[in-house]
Coordinates of C-alpha atoms in Angstrom, one line a residue:
Chain A
M1443 CA 0.0 0.0 0.0
K1444 CA 2.7 2.4 1.0
R1445 CA 4.7 1.5 -2.1
F1446 CA 1.7 2.2 -4.2
F1447 CA 1.2 5.5 -2.6
L1448 CA 4.9 6.4 -3.1
S1449 CA 4.8 5.4 -6.8
T1450 CA 1.6 7.5 -7.2
L1451 CA 3.3 10.5 -5.7
L1452 CA 6.3 9.9 -8.0
L1453 CA 3.9 9.8 -11.0
V1454 CA 2.3 13.0 -10.0
S1455 CA 5.6 14.8 -9.7
L1456 CA 7.1 13.3 -12.8
L1457 CA 4.2 13.1 -15.2
P1458 CA 1.9 16.0 -14.8
A1459 CA 0.5 15.1 -18.1
T1460 CA -0.9 11.8 -16.9
S1461 CA -1.4 12.4 -13.2
F1462 CA -4.6 11.7 -11.4
A1463 CA -5.4 15.2 -10.2
H1464 CA -5.0 17.0 -13.5
K1465 CA -7.0 16.5 -16.6
V1466 CA -5.3 16.3 -19.9
W1467 CA -7.3 17.1 -22.9
L1468 CA -7.7 18.1 -26.5
R1469 CA -10.7 20.1 -27.3
P1470 CA -11.8 20.7 -30.9
S1471 CA -13.8 23.8 -31.8
Q1472 CA -16.5 21.5 -33.1
T1473 CA -16.8 17.8 -34.0
V1474 CA -19.3 17.7 -36.8
L1475 CA -18.5 19.8 -39.9
S1476 CA -19.5 20.3 -43.5
G1477 CA -18.2 22.0 -46.6
P1478 CA -15.5 21.6 -49.2
E1479 CA -12.7 22.3 -46.7
P1480 CA -13.9 23.2 -43.2
W1481 CA -11.2 23.9 -40.6
V1482 CA -11.3 22.8 -37.0
T1483 CA -9.1 24.4 -34.4
V1484 CA -8.0 22.4 -31.4
D1485 CA -6.8 23.4 -27.9
A1486 CA -4.6 21.1 -25.9
A1487 CA -4.0 21.7 -22.2
V1488 CA -3.6 20.2 -18.7
S1489 CA -6.0 21.7 -16.2
N1490 CA -8.2 21.0 -13.2
D1491 CA -11.3 22.3 -14.8
L1492 CA -12.8 21.1 -18.0
F1493 CA -12.2 22.7 -20.5
Y1494 CA -10.4 25.8 -19.2
F1495 CA -6.8 26.8 -19.6
N1496 CA -5.5 27.3 -16.1
H1497 CA -2.5 25.1 -15.5
F1498 CA -0.2 23.8 -18.3
P1499 CA -0.2 23.7 -22.0
L1500 CA 0.0 20.2 -23.5
R1501 CA 3.1 19.7 -25.6
L1502 CA 2.4 18.9 -29.2
D1503 CA 5.5 16.7 -29.8
G1504 CA 3.4 13.5 -29.9
L1505 CA 0.7 14.8 -32.2
E1506 CA -0.6 12.0 -34.5
I1507 CA -3.5 12.8 -36.8
I1508 CA -5.0 10.2 -39.0
A1509 CA -7.1 11.3 -41.9
P1510 CA -10.2 9.3 -43.0
S1511 CA -8.2 7.6 -45.7
G1512 CA -5.7 6.3 -43.1
T1513 CA -2.8 8.7 -44.0
A1514 CA -1.0 10.7 -41.4
V1515 CA -1.5 14.5 -41.7
T1516 CA 0.3 17.4 -40.0
A1517 CA -1.6 20.1 -38.1
E1518 CA -1.3 23.7 -39.2
N1519 CA -0.4 26.7 -37.0
Q1520 CA 1.0 24.7 -34.1
S1521 CA 1.7 26.9 -31.1
V1522 CA 2.5 26.3 -27.5
G1523 CA 1.3 29.1 -25.2
K1524 CA 1.5 29.8 -21.5
Y1525 CA -1.6 27.8 -20.6
R1526 CA -2.6 26.0 -23.8
S1527 CA -1.3 24.7 -27.1
V1528 CA -3.3 25.3 -30.3
F1529 CA -3.3 23.9 -33.8
D1530 CA -5.6 24.0 -36.8
L1531 CA -6.6 21.2 -39.1
P1532 CA -8.2 21.6 -42.5
L1533 CA -10.5 18.7 -43.2
T1534 CA -9.7 18.1 -46.9
E1535 CA -11.2 14.6 -46.8
K1536 CA -14.7 13.5 -46.1
G1537 CA -15.1 11.3 -43.1
T1538 CA -13.6 11.0 -39.6
Y1539 CA -10.2 12.3 -38.4
R1540 CA -8.5 10.8 -35.4
I1541 CA -6.6 13.5 -33.5
A1542 CA -4.2 12.2 -30.8
I1543 CA -1.3 13.1 -28.7
V1544 CA 0.6 10.0 -27.9
N1545 CA 3.4 10.2 -25.3
R1546 CA 5.8 7.3 -25.2
G1547 CA 8.3 7.7 -22.4
V1548 CA 10.1 6.4 -19.4
F1549 CA 10.6 7.6 -15.9
A1550 CA 13.2 6.4 -13.6
G1551 CA 14.1 6.8 -9.9
W1552 CA 17.4 5.7 -8.2
E1553 CA 19.7 6.5 -5.3
E1554 CA 23.1 8.0 -6.0
D1555 CA 25.5 8.5 -3.0
G1556 CA 22.5 8.4 -0.7
E1557 CA 20.5 10.9 -2.7
R1558 CA 17.2 10.3 -4.6
K1559 CA 17.4 11.1 -8.3
R1560 CA 14.8 11.2 -10.9
F1561 CA 14.6 11.2 -14.6
R1562 CA 11.9 11.5 -17.2
G1563 CA 12.4 11.3 -21.0
T1564 CA 12.6 9.0 -23.9
P1565 CA 13.9 5.4 -23.8
E1566 CA 16.9 6.4 -25.8
M1567 CA 18.0 8.9 -23.3
L1568 CA 17.7 6.4 -20.4
A1569 CA 21.2 4.8 -20.7
D1570 CA 23.0 8.1 -20.4
A1571 CA 20.8 9.4 -17.7
I1572 CA 21.4 6.7 -15.0
P1573 CA 25.0 6.6 -13.7
A1574 CA 26.8 3.3 -13.2
N1575 CA 26.8 3.7 -9.4
A1576 CA 23.0 4.1 -9.2
E1577 CA 21.2 1.9 -6.6
N1578 CA 17.6 0.8 -6.3
V1579 CA 16.9 1.7 -9.9
Q1580 CA 13.2 1.7 -10.7
V1581 CA 12.3 2.3 -14.4
T1582 CA 8.7 2.6 -15.5
E1583 CA 7.7 2.8 -19.1
S1584 CA 4.6 5.0 -20.0
I1585 CA 2.3 5.2 -22.9
G1586 CA -0.4 7.9 -22.7
R1587 CA -2.9 8.6 -25.4
I1588 CA -5.0 11.7 -25.4
E1589 CA -7.4 12.0 -28.3
T1590 CA -10.5 13.4 -30.0
F1591 CA -12.4 12.8 -33.2
V1592 CA -13.8 15.2 -35.8
T1593 CA -15.9 14.4 -38.9
N1594 CA -16.5 16.2 -42.1
G1595 CA -19.7 15.0 -43.7
A1596 CA -20.7 11.4 -43.0
P1597 CA -18.9 9.5 -40.2
S1598 CA -16.3 6.9 -41.2
I1599 CA -14.5 4.3 -39.2
E1600 CA -11.3 3.5 -41.0
S1601 CA -9.2 6.0 -39.1
I1602 CA -10.5 4.9 -35.6
Q1603 CA -9.5 1.3 -35.6
P1604 CA -7.2 0.4 -32.7
T1605 CA -3.5 0.4 -33.4
G1606 CA -2.7 -2.2 -30.8
E1607 CA -0.5 0.0 -28.7
G1608 CA -1.4 1.0 -25.2
V1609 CA -5.0 1.8 -24.0
E1610 CA -7.4 2.6 -26.8
L1611 CA -11.1 3.3 -27.0
V1612 CA -13.1 1.4 -29.6
P1613 CA -16.3 3.3 -30.2
L1614 CA -19.0 0.7 -31.0
T1615 CA -21.3 3.7 -31.6
H1616 CA -19.5 6.3 -33.8
P1617 CA -17.8 8.9 -31.6
N1618 CA -19.2 11.8 -33.7
D1619 CA -22.8 10.5 -33.5
L1620 CA -23.5 11.0 -29.8
Y1621 CA -26.8 12.6 -28.7
A1622 CA -28.2 13.6 -25.4
G1623 CA -30.8 11.1 -24.2
E1624 CA -29.1 8.2 -25.9
T1625 CA -26.7 5.6 -24.7
T1626 CA -23.3 4.8 -26.3
K1627 CA -21.4 1.6 -26.1
F1628 CA -17.6 1.6 -26.0
R1629 CA -14.9 -1.1 -25.7
L1630 CA -11.5 -0.5 -24.1
V1631 CA -8.6 -2.5 -25.4
V1632 CA -5.1 -2.7 -24.0
N1633 CA -2.6 -3.7 -26.7
G1634 CA -5.6 -4.5 -28.9
E1635 CA -7.2 -6.9 -26.4
P1636 CA -10.3 -6.2 -24.4
V1637 CA -9.8 -5.9 -20.6
E1638 CA -12.3 -6.6 -18.0
G1639 CA -12.6 -4.4 -14.9
M1640 CA -11.1 -1.2 -16.2
E1641 CA -12.4 1.8 -14.4
V1642 CA -13.5 4.7 -16.5
T1643 CA -14.3 8.2 -15.5
V1644 CA -16.7 10.4 -17.5
I1645 CA -17.1 14.1 -16.7
R1646 CA -19.1 16.7 -18.6
G1647 CA -17.3 20.0 -19.3
E1648 CA -18.2 23.4 -17.9
T1649 CA -17.1 22.2 -14.4
R1650 CA -16.4 25.8 -13.5
Y1651 CA -20.1 26.5 -13.5
R1652 CA -21.2 23.9 -11.0
N1653 CA -20.1 22.9 -7.5
A1654 CA -19.3 19.3 -8.1
Q1655 CA -17.4 17.3 -10.8
D1656 CA -20.5 15.1 -11.2
E1657 CA -18.2 12.4 -12.5
V1658 CA -19.6 9.1 -13.6
Q1659 CA -17.6 6.0 -12.8
L1660 CA -17.9 2.9 -15.0
T1661 CA -16.3 -0.5 -15.2
T1662 CA -15.7 -2.6 -18.3
D1663 CA -17.3 -6.0 -18.5
A1664 CA -15.8 -9.3 -19.7
N1665 CA -15.8 -8.0 -23.3
G1666 CA -14.0 -4.8 -22.2
E1667 CA -17.3 -3.0 -22.9
F1668 CA -19.1 -0.3 -21.0
S1669 CA -22.1 2.0 -21.8
V1670 CA -22.5 5.7 -21.2
A1671 CA -25.9 7.4 -20.9
W1672 CA -25.6 11.0 -22.0
D1673 CA -27.9 13.1 -19.8
E1674 CA -27.1 16.5 -21.3
P1675 CA -25.4 17.8 -24.4
G1676 CA -21.9 19.2 -24.1
M1677 CA -18.2 18.3 -24.4
Y1678 CA -17.4 15.3 -22.3
W1679 CA -14.0 14.0 -21.0
L1680 CA -13.4 10.3 -20.6
E1681 CA -10.4 8.9 -18.8
T1682 CA -8.9 5.6 -17.8
S1683 CA -5.6 4.2 -16.9
T1684 CA -3.9 0.9 -16.0
E1685 CA -0.6 -0.8 -15.3
D1686 CA 1.0 -3.9 -16.6
K1687 CA 4.4 -5.6 -17.0
K1688 CA 4.5 -5.9 -20.8
T1689 CA 7.3 -3.5 -21.2
S1690 CA 9.1 -2.8 -24.5
V1691 CA 12.0 -0.9 -22.8
P1692 CA 14.5 -3.5 -21.5
Q1693 CA 15.4 -1.6 -18.3
A1694 CA 11.7 -1.1 -17.3
N1695 CA 10.0 -3.5 -15.0
S1696 CA 6.5 -2.0 -15.2
R1697 CA 4.4 0.0 -17.6
R1698 CA 1.9 2.6 -17.0
L1699 CA -0.8 3.2 -19.6
S1700 CA -3.3 6.1 -19.7
Y1701 CA -6.1 7.2 -22.0
A1702 CA -8.2 10.3 -22.2
A1703 CA -10.7 11.4 -24.9
T1704 CA -12.9 14.4 -25.5
L1705 CA -16.3 13.6 -27.0
E1706 CA -19.0 16.0 -28.0
V1707 CA -22.6 15.1 -27.3
L1708 CA -25.2 17.1 -29.3
P1709 CA -28.7 18.1 -28.4
Q1710 CA -31.5 16.2 -30.1
Chain B
M574 CA -63.1 19.1 -36.3
N575 CA -66.1 18.4 -38.5
T576 CA -66.7 22.1 -39.3
K577 CA -63.0 22.5 -40.0
L578 CA -63.0 19.6 -42.4
T579 CA -66.1 20.9 -44.0
G580 CA -64.4 24.2 -44.3
V581 CA -61.4 22.7 -45.9
I582 CA -63.6 20.7 -48.4
L583 CA -65.6 23.9 -49.1
F584 CA -62.4 25.8 -49.6
L585 CA -61.0 23.1 -51.9
A586 CA -64.3 23.1 -53.8
L587 CA -64.3 26.9 -54.2
A588 CA -60.6 26.8 -55.1
G589 CA -61.5 24.2 -57.7
V590 CA -64.0 26.6 -59.2
G591 CA -61.7 29.6 -58.9
W592 CA -58.7 28.1 -60.6
A593 CA -60.2 25.3 -62.6
D594 CA -57.1 25.2 -64.9
E595 CA -54.8 24.7 -62.0
P596 CA -55.3 21.2 -60.6
T597 CA -54.9 20.6 -56.9
A598 CA -51.6 19.0 -56.1
D599 CA -51.7 15.6 -54.6
V600 CA -49.5 16.7 -51.7
E601 CA -49.3 20.3 -50.7
L602 CA -47.2 21.8 -47.9
T603 CA -47.2 25.4 -46.8
I604 CA -44.4 26.7 -44.6
E605 CA -44.6 30.1 -43.0
I606 CA -41.3 31.7 -42.2
P607 CA -42.1 34.3 -39.5
R608 CA -41.3 37.9 -40.0
M609 CA -38.9 39.0 -37.3
N610 CA -38.0 42.3 -35.8
V611 CA -34.3 41.6 -35.0
S612 CA -31.3 43.8 -35.6
E613 CA -29.4 41.1 -37.5
Y614 CA -31.7 39.0 -39.6
H615 CA -30.5 36.1 -41.7
R616 CA -32.9 33.9 -43.7
P617 CA -33.2 30.5 -42.0
Y618 CA -31.9 27.2 -43.4
V619 CA -34.9 24.9 -43.8
A620 CA -35.0 21.2 -44.4
V621 CA -38.1 19.1 -45.1
W622 CA -37.9 15.4 -45.1
I623 CA -40.1 12.3 -44.6
Q624 CA -39.1 9.9 -41.8
D625 CA -40.5 6.5 -40.9
E626 CA -41.6 5.3 -37.4
D627 CA -37.9 4.6 -36.5
R628 CA -37.1 8.2 -37.4
Q629 CA -35.1 7.1 -40.4
A630 CA -35.1 9.6 -43.2
V631 CA -36.7 7.9 -46.2
A632 CA -37.1 10.9 -48.5
N633 CA -35.7 14.5 -48.8
L634 CA -38.3 17.0 -50.0
T635 CA -36.3 20.2 -49.8
V636 CA -33.3 21.9 -48.3
W637 CA -33.1 25.7 -48.4
Y638 CA -29.6 27.0 -47.8
Q639 CA -27.3 29.7 -49.0
M640 CA -26.1 28.3 -52.3
T641 CA -24.3 31.4 -53.7
E642 CA -20.6 31.9 -53.0
S643 CA -19.8 34.4 -50.3
Q644 CA -16.5 35.2 -48.5
E645 CA -16.9 32.0 -46.6
G646 CA -17.8 30.0 -49.8
A647 CA -21.3 28.5 -50.3
G648 CA -23.2 28.0 -47.1
T649 CA -22.7 24.2 -46.8
K650 CA -20.6 25.0 -43.7
W651 CA -23.7 25.7 -41.7
L652 CA -25.8 22.7 -42.9
P653 CA -25.0 20.7 -39.7
D654 CA -26.9 23.4 -37.8
L655 CA -30.0 21.6 -39.2
R656 CA -29.1 19.1 -36.5
Q657 CA -31.7 16.3 -37.0
W658 CA -31.7 16.6 -40.8
W659 CA -27.9 16.5 -40.8
R660 CA -27.8 13.3 -38.7
R661 CA -30.7 11.6 -40.4
S662 CA -29.7 12.4 -44.0
G663 CA -27.7 15.5 -44.8
R664 CA -24.3 14.3 -43.8
S665 CA -24.4 11.5 -46.3
L666 CA -25.5 13.7 -49.2
K667 CA -23.4 15.5 -51.7
M668 CA -24.7 19.1 -51.9
P669 CA -26.4 20.4 -54.0
V670 CA -29.0 17.7 -54.6
D671 CA -31.0 18.0 -57.8
G672 CA -34.6 18.8 -57.2
V673 CA -34.0 19.0 -53.4
S674 CA -31.7 21.9 -52.6
A675 CA -32.7 25.5 -53.2
A676 CA -31.8 29.0 -52.1
T677 CA -33.0 30.3 -48.8
R678 CA -36.4 32.1 -48.8
P679 CA -37.6 35.3 -47.2
A680 CA -40.2 35.6 -44.5
G681 CA -43.7 34.7 -45.7
D682 CA -45.7 31.7 -46.8
H683 CA -44.1 29.2 -49.1
K684 CA -45.9 26.5 -50.9
L685 CA -44.5 23.2 -52.0
S686 CA -46.4 20.7 -54.2
F687 CA -45.7 17.1 -55.0
A688 CA -47.5 14.6 -57.2
F689 CA -48.2 11.1 -55.9
T690 CA -46.1 9.9 -58.9
D691 CA -43.1 11.8 -57.5
P692 CA -40.7 8.9 -56.8
R693 CA -40.1 10.1 -53.3
F694 CA -43.7 9.4 -52.5
A695 CA -44.4 6.6 -55.0
K696 CA -41.5 4.6 -53.5
L697 CA -42.8 4.7 -49.9
S698 CA -44.0 1.4 -48.6
P699 CA -47.5 1.5 -46.9
G700 CA -47.3 2.7 -43.3
D701 CA -47.2 5.6 -40.9
Y702 CA -44.7 8.4 -41.6
S703 CA -43.9 11.9 -40.4
L704 CA -43.1 14.9 -42.5
V705 CA -40.5 16.9 -40.6
V706 CA -39.7 20.6 -41.1
E707 CA -36.5 21.8 -39.4
A708 CA -35.4 25.5 -39.5
S709 CA -32.2 27.0 -38.2
R710 CA -31.1 30.6 -38.4
E711 CA -27.7 32.2 -38.1
V712 CA -27.5 34.1 -34.8
G713 CA -31.1 32.8 -34.2
G714 CA -32.5 29.6 -33.0
R715 CA -33.6 26.2 -34.3
E716 CA -37.0 24.6 -34.4
L717 CA -38.4 21.3 -35.6
L718 CA -42.0 20.5 -36.3
T719 CA -43.4 17.1 -37.2
L720 CA -46.6 16.3 -39.1
P721 CA -47.8 12.7 -39.1
F722 CA -49.4 11.1 -42.2
T723 CA -50.4 7.7 -43.5
W724 CA -49.3 6.3 -46.8
P725 CA -50.9 5.5 -49.2
S726 CA -53.3 8.4 -48.7
E727 CA -56.8 6.8 -48.7
K728 CA -58.7 9.8 -47.4
L729 CA -58.0 13.5 -47.3
Q730 CA -55.3 14.2 -44.7
V731 CA -54.7 17.6 -43.3
Q732 CA -52.2 18.2 -40.6
E733 CA -51.1 21.5 -39.1
A734 CA -48.6 22.7 -36.6
K735 CA -47.4 26.1 -35.4
G736 CA -43.9 26.9 -34.4
E737 CA -42.9 29.3 -31.7
E738 CA -39.8 31.0 -32.9
E739 CA -38.2 30.0 -36.2
L740 CA -41.2 28.5 -37.9
G741 CA -44.8 29.9 -38.2
E742 CA -47.7 27.8 -39.3
I743 CA -47.0 24.8 -41.4
K744 CA -49.7 22.7 -43.1
L745 CA -49.7 19.4 -44.9
T746 CA -52.5 18.3 -47.2
L747 CA -52.6 14.9 -48.8
Q748 CA -55.5 14.3 -51.2
P749 CA -57.0 10.9 -51.3
A750 CA -55.5 8.7 -54.0
K751 CA -57.7 8.5 -57.1

C-alpha cells in the first residue's frame, strides 16, 4: 500500500500530463463539420477544470493525426502558449479524423550517493541518464494517449481502428454520433485486447459553473465494454488508466498506460 | 373538427371553381417563415424530409440553404446546424442535390407541391410516416415540427402545426388517392 502511494506520488511529480489530479485534454472547436474544406481548431491543455486553460499547455510533440483515408497528416499553425497549445486542421477529406497526442516515455528513480534522483524522458536517453553507481533503480515505461475525433460529412470508421499500442477506445457507436438522451457503447482495449474491470471516469465539461465534478464511474465488462448514458449535451471528457508488466523498454519493470478522450454530445 | 374539415372541403371546392385550370396538387405543404424584428436577420436554413416510425429519413423533400458563394464560400458549412436533418440524412448527401436543394427564402408563406407519382412518395411502402420541417437561423434559433401522415393516402389528410420561434404555421394536405 505504502509503495503504491509512493509510486503514485512519483507519478504525479514526474508526469503531470498523466497524473490523477490534473486532466489532460484536446478540445476541438466542433466535431461535426461540413463543406469543401472546413477547418477545425484544437486546444490542448492540462488543467483542473474542463475545459479551461488554467494550468499547463499540453506539448504537441506526440501529435498524431490520422485522416479518414488512413494517411497521417500534419496540423497547421501549431503553437504552445502559456496555458494551452493550439493547432488548426483543414478537413480536406470527407469522413472522420482521429486526432491524438501519444506520449511514449520512461521515468526512472534511483539512489546515487544516498541521494534520490529522478529522470523523465525518452527510452533512448535512459542509458546516459542513469549513472553506473546508481542503486535501487526503478524504471517505468509509460504510454499515454489523449485524443478526440472530428468528422467532415458522414462519419467513417477506417481511421478509428485500434493500433494495438497501449490503451485505446473502440467506439461501438460512432464517436461523432453522440446525442443527449441516448446511450453509447464503447470497448476498451489494451494492446488491442479487451480488458475486464477497467475503471472509466466520464465528466461533462463546464465544471467551472457547477459545484461538483459530477463524474460518472464505469467499469468494463468481460468483453471490455461499457455504456455511457448521455444526460445532457456538451463536451465530455473520458479517462482511464492501467498498469502492466508488458514493457518494451529493456530496463523497465512495469508499464503505466493512460487514455483520455474528448467527446461531443449534441442536443436532439 | 367536422366544421373544420367541411371548411377545408368547401375551400377546396371553391378553389377548384376559382382556378379550374390549376389542378390541386396531390401533396401540398405550406411553410410560414415568420417575419422577425431583430437587428441582425438572416434567412433560415430549412430542411423538409419524410421519416419512418424509427425516425429514419426515407425521402428528402427540400433543403433551403445559402447556395451562392460568399466570402466563406457557399453555405454548406452551416448545414450541420440543421441538426436532425444532418444526422438523419444531410451528412451522407453531396450538396447540392438536384430537385431538393434550393436557395434560402424570405419571410412569408411558401408552398411546395408534389404529385403522388413523385418517386419520393411513390416509393414509400405502406405505413405511418412523419413529415419533418426543421429550421435553423444564423444568430437565431432552431426549431423542428413534425406532421404525421399515412401512406398511401386513402382519405383527405390535413395536418397543421405552429412553431414558436423559427417557424410559423405549417400545413400538410394529402389528397385521397384517385
